[in-house]
Coordinates of N, CA and C in Angstrom, one line a residue:
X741 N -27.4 -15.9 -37.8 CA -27.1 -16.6 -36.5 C -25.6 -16.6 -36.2
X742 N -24.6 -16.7 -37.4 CA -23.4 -16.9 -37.4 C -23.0 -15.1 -36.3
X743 N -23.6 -14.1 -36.7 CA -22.9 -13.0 -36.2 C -23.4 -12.3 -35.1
X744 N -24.8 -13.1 -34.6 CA -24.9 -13.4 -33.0 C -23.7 -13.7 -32.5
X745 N -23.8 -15.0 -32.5 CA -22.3 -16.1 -31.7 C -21.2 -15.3 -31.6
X746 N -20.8 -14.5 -32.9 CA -19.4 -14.0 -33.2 C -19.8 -12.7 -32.0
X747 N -20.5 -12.0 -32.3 CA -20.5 -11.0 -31.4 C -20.7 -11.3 -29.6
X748 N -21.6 -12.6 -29.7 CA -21.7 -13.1 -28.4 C -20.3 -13.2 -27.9
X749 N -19.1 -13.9 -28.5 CA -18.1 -14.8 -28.1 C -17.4 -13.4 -28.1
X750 N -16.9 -12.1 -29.0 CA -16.2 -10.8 -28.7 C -16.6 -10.3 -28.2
X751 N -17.9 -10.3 -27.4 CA -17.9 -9.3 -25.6 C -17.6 -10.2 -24.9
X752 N -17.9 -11.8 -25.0 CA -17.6 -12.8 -24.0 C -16.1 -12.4 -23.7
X753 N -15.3 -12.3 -24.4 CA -13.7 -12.4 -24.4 C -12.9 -10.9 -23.9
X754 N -13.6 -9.8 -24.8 CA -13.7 -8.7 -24.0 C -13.6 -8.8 -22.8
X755 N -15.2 -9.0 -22.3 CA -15.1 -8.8 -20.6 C -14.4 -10.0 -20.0
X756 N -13.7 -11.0 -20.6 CA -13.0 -11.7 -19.9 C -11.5 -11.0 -19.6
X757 N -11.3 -10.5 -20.8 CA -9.7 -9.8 -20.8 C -9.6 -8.8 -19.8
X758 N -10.5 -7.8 -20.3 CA -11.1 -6.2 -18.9 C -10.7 -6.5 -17.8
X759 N -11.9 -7.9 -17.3 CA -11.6 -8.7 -15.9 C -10.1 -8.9 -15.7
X760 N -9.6 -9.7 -16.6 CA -8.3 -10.0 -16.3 C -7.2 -8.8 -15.9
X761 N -7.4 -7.5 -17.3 CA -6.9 -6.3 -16.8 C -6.9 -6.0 -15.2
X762 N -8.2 -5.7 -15.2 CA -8.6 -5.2 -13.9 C -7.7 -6.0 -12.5
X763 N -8.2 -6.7 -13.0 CA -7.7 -8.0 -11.4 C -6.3 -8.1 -11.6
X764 N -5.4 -7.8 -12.7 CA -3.8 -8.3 -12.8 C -3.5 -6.8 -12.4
X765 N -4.6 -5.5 -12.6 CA -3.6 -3.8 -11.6 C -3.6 -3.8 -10.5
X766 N -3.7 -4.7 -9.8 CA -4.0 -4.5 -8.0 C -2.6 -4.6 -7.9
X767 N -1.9 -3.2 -7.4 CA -0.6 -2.8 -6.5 C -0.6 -4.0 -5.9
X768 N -1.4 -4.2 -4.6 CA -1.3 -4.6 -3.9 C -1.2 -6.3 -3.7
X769 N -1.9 -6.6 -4.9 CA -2.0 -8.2 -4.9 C -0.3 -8.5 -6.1
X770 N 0.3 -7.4 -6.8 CA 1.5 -8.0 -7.0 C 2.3 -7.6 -6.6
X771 N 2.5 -6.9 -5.9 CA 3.8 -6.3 -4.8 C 3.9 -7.3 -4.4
X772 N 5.4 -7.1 -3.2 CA 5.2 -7.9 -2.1 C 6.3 -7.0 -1.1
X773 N 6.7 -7.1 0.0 CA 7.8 -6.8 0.7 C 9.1 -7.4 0.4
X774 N 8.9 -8.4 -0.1 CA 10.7 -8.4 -0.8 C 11.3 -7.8 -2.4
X775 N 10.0 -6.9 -2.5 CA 10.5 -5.9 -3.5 C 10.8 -4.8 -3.0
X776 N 11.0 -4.2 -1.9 CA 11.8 -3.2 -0.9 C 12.8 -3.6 0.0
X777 N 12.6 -4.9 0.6 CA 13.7 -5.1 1.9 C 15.4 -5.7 1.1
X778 N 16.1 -5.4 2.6 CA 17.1 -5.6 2.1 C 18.3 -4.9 1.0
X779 N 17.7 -3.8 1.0 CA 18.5 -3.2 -0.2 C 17.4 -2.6 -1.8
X780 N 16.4 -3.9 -2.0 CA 16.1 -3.9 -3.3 C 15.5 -2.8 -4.0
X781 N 16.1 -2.3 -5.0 CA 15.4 -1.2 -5.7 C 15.5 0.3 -5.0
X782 N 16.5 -0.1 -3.8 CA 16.8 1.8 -3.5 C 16.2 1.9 -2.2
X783 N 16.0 1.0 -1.7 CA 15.3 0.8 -0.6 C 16.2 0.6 0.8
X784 N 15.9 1.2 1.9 CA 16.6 0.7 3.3 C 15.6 0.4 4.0
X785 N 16.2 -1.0 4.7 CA 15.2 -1.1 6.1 C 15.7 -0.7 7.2
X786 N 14.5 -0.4 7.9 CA 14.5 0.2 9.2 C 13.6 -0.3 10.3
X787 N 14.0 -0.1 11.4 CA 13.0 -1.4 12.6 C 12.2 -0.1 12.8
X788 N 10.7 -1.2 13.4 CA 9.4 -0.7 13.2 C 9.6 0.6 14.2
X789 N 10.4 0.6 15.2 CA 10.5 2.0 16.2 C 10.7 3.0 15.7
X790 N 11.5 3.1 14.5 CA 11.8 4.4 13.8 C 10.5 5.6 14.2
X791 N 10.8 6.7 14.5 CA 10.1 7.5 14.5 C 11.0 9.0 13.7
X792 N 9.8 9.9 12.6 CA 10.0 10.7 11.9 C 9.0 12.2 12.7
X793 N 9.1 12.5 11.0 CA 8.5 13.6 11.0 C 7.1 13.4 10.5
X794 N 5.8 13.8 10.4 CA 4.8 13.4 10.0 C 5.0 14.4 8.5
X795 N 4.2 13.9 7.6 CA 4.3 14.7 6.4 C 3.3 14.0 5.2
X796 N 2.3 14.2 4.9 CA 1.5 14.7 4.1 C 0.1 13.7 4.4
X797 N -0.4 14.0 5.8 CA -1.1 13.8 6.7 C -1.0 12.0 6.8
X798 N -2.2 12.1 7.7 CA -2.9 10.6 8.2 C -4.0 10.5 8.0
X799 N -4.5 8.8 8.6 CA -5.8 8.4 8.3 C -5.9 7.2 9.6
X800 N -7.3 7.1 9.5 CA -7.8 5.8 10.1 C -8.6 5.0 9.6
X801 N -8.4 3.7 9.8 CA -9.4 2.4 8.8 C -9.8 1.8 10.1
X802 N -11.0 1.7 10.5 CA -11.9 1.1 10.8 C -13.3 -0.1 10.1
X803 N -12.9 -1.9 11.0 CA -13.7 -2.7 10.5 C -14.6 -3.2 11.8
X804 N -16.0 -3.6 11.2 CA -16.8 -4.5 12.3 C -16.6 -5.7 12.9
X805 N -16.4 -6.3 11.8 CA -16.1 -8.0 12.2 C -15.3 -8.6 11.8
X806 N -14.2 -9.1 13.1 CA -14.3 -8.4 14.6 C -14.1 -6.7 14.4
X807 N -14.3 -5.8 15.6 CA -13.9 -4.8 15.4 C -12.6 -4.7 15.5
X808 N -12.3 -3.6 14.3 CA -10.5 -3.1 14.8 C -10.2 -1.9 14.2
X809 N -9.1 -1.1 14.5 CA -8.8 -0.2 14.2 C -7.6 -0.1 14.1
X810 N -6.9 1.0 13.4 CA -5.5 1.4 13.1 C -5.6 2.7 12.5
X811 N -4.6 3.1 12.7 CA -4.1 4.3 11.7 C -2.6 4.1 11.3
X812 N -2.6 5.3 10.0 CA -1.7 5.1 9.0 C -1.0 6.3 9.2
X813 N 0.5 6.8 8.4 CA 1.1 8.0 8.3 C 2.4 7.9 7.6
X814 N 2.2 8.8 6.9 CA 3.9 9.0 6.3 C 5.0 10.2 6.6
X815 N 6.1 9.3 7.1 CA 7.3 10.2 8.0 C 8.3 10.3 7.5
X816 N 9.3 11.0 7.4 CA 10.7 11.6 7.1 C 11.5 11.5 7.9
X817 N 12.5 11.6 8.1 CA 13.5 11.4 8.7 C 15.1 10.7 8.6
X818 N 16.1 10.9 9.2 CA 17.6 10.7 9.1 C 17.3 9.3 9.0
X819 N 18.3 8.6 8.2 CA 18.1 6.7 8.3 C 19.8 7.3 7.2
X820 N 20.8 6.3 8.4 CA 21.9 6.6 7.5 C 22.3 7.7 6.7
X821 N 21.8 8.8 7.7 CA 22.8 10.3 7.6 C 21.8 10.5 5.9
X822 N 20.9 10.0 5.5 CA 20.2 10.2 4.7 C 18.7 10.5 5.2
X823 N 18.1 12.1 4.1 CA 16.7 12.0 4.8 C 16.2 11.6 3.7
X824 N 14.8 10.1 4.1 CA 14.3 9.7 3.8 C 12.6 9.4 4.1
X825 N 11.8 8.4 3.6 CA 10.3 8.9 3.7 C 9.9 7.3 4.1
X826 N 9.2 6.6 4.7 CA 8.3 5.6 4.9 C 6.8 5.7 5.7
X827 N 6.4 4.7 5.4 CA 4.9 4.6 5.6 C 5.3 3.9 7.3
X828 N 3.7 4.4 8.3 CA 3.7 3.3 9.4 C 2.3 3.1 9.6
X829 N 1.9 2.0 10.4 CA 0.6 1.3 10.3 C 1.0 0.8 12.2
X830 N -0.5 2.1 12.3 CA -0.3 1.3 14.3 C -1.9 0.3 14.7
X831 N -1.4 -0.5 15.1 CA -3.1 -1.4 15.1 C -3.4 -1.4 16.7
X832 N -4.6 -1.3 16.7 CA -5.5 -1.0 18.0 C -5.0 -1.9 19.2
X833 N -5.5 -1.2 20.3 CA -5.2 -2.5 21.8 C -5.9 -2.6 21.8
X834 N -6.1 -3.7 22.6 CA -7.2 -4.2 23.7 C -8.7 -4.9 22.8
X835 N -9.3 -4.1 22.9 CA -10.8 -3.9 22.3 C -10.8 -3.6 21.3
X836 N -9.8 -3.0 20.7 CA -9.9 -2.1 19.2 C -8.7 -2.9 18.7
X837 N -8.9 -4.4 18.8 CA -8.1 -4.9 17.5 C -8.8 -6.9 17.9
X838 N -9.5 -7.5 16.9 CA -10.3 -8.8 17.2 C -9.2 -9.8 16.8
X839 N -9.7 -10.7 17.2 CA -8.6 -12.0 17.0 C -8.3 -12.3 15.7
X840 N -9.4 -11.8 14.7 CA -8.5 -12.2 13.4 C -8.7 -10.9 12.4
X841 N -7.9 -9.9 12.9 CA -7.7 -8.9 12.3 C -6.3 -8.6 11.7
X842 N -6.2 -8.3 10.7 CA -4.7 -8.0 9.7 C -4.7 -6.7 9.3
X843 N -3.8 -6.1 9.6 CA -3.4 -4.7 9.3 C -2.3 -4.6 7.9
X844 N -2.3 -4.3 6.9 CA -1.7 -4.0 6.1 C -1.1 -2.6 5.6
X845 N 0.2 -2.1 5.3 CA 0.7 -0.6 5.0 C 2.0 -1.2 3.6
X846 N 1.6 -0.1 3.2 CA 2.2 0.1 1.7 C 2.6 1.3 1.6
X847 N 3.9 1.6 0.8 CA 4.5 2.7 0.4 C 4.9 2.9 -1.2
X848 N 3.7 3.7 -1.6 CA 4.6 4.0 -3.5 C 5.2 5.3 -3.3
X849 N 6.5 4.5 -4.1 CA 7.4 5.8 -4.8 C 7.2 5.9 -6.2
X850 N 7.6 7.2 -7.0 CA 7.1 7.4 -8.4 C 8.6 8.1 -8.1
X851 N 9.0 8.0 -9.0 CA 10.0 8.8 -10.4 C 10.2 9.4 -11.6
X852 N 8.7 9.2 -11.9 CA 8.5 10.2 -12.9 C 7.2 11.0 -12.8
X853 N 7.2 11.7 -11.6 CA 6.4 12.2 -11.3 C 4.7 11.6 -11.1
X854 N 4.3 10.7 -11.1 CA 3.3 9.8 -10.6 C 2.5 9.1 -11.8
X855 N 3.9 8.9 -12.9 CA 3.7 8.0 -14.1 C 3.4 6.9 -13.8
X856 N 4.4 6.4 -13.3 CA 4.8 5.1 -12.8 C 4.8 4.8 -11.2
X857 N 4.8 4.2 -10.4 CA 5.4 3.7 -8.9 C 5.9 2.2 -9.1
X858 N 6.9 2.6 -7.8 CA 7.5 1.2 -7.5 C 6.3 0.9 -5.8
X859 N 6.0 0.1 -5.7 CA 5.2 -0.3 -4.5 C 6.2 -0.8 -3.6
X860 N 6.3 -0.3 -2.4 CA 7.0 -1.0 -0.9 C 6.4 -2.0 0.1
X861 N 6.1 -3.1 -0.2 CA 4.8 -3.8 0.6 C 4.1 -4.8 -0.1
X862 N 2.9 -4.9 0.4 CA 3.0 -4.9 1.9 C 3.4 -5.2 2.9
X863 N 3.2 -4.9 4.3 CA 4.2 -5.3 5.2 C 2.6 -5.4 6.0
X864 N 2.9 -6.9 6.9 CA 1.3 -6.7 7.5 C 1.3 -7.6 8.9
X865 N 0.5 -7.3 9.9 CA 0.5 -7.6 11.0 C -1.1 -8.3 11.6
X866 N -1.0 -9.3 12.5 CA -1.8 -10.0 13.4 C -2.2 -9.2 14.4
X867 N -1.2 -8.3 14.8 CA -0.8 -8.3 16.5 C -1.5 -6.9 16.9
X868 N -2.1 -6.9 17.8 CA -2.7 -5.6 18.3 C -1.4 -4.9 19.0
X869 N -2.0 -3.6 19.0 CA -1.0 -2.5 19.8 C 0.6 -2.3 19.0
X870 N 0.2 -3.1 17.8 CA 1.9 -2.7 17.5 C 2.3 -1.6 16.4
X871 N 3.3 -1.1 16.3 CA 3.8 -0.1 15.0 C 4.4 -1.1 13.9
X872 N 4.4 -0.7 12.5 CA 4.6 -1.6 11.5 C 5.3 -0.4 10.5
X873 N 6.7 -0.7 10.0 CA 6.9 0.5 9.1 C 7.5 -0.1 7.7
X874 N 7.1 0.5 6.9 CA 7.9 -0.1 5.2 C 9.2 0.0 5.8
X875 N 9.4 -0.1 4.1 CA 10.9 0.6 4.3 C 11.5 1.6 3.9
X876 N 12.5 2.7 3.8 CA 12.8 3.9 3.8 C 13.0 4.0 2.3
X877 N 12.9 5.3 1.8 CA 13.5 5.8 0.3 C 14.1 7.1 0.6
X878 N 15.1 7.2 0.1 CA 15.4 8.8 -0.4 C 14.4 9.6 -0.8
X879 N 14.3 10.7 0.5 CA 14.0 11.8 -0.4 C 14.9 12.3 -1.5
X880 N 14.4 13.2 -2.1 CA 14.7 14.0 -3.0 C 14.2 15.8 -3.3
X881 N 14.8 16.7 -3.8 CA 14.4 18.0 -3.8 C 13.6 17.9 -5.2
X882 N 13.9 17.0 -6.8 CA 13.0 16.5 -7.5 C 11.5 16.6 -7.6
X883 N 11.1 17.3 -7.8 CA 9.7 17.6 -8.3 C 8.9 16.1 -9.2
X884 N 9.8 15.0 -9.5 CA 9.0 14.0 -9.7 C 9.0 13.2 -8.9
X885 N 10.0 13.0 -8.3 CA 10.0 12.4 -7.1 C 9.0 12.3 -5.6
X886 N 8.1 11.2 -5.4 CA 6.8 11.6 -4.7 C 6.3 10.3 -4.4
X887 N 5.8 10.4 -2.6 CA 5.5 9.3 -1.7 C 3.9 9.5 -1.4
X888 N 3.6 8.3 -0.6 CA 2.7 7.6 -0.5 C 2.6 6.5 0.1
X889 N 1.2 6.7 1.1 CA 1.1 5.6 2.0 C 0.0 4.7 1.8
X890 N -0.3 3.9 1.9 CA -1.4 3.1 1.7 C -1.6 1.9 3.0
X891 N -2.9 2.0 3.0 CA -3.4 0.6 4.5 C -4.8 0.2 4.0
X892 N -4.6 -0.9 4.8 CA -5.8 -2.2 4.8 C -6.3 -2.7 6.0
X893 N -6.8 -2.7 6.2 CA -7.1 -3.8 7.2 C -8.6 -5.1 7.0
X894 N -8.1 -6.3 7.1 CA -9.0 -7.4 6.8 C -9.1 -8.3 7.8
X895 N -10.0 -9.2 7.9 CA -10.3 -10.2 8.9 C -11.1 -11.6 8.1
X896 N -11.4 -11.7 8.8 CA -12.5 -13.4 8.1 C -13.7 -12.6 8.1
X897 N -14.1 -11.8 8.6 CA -15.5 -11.2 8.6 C -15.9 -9.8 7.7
X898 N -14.6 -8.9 7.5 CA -15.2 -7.7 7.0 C -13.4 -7.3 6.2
X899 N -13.5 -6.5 5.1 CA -12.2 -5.9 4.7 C -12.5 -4.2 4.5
X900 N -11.5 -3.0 5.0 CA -11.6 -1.8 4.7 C -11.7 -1.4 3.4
X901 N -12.1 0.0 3.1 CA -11.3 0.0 1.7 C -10.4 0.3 2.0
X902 N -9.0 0.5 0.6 CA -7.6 0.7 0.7 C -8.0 2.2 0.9
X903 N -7.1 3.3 1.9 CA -6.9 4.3 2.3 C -5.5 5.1 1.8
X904 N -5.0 5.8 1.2 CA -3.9 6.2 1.2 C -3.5 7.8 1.8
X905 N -2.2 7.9 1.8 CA -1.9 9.5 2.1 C -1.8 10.4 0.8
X906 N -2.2 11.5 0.9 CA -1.7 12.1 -0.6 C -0.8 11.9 -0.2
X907 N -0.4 12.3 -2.4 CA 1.3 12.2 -2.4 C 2.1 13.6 -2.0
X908 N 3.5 13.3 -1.6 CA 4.2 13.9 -1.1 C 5.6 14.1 -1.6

């Protein structure tokens, strides 16, 4: 009976730990935006108008309730005589964005070739019709060096899955 229990209680604790694994790797639930703005970690900000180059495509996330839509992309371009990479997140007008819709965009950088990332984000919005952009990083000619976009969109009614850009 004793090595029931024992074995009962060492999957019990297993799948407690797993769970806990699992649920403590979400990029996205321990990021935040003030691990990019401001300077931090190699990072420049830049206002949401910035427009780039497009580079290593786009996407769109689509939810029911309410309906909304957005699309994502990751751009290059001059930011302080430096060329650098950030993510943008544009959320629907009119019709194609509901009253309680949230748009969310994330940017990982890796440095050792896609060992590791540093997460930029998220950065997230209420507002229909608007552009939303991380914040900038150096490019690099580095072969480990490598971007990425990621988006969400959630509401009280329905959440997307997470979408990203390949890396770049």
């Amino acid at each position: 009976m004793h090595s029931i229990r024992r074995i009962f209680s060492v999957g019990a604790a297993a799948l407690m730990l797993g769970a806990g694994l699992v649920a403590g790797s979400s990029g996205a639930a321990q990021a935040a935006a003030s691990d990019c703005t401001g300077g931090a970690n190699g990072f420049t900000d830049i206002p949401d108008s910035l427009s780039g180059r497009g580079v290593a495509g786009a996407g769109a996330l689509v939810i029911d309730n309410p309906h909304a839509v957005a699309s994502y992309a990751m751009q290059t371009g001059t930011v302080g005589g430096r060329q650098m990479g950030w993510g943008v997140l544009t959320t629907g007008g009119g019709s194609n964005w509901g009253p309680t819709a949230k748009g969310h965009v994330w940017m990982d950088v890796t440095n050792d070739n896609k060992q590791s990332w540093i997460q930029c984000g998220p950065f997230s919005t209420f507002s229909a019709g608007t552009r939303l952009t991380t914040a900038a990083y150096p490019t690099s000619s580095s072969a480990s060096r490598a971007f990425r976009v990621c988006a969400q969109l959630t509401s009280l009614g329905s959440t997307s899955n997470i979408a990203c850009t390949g890396w770049w």
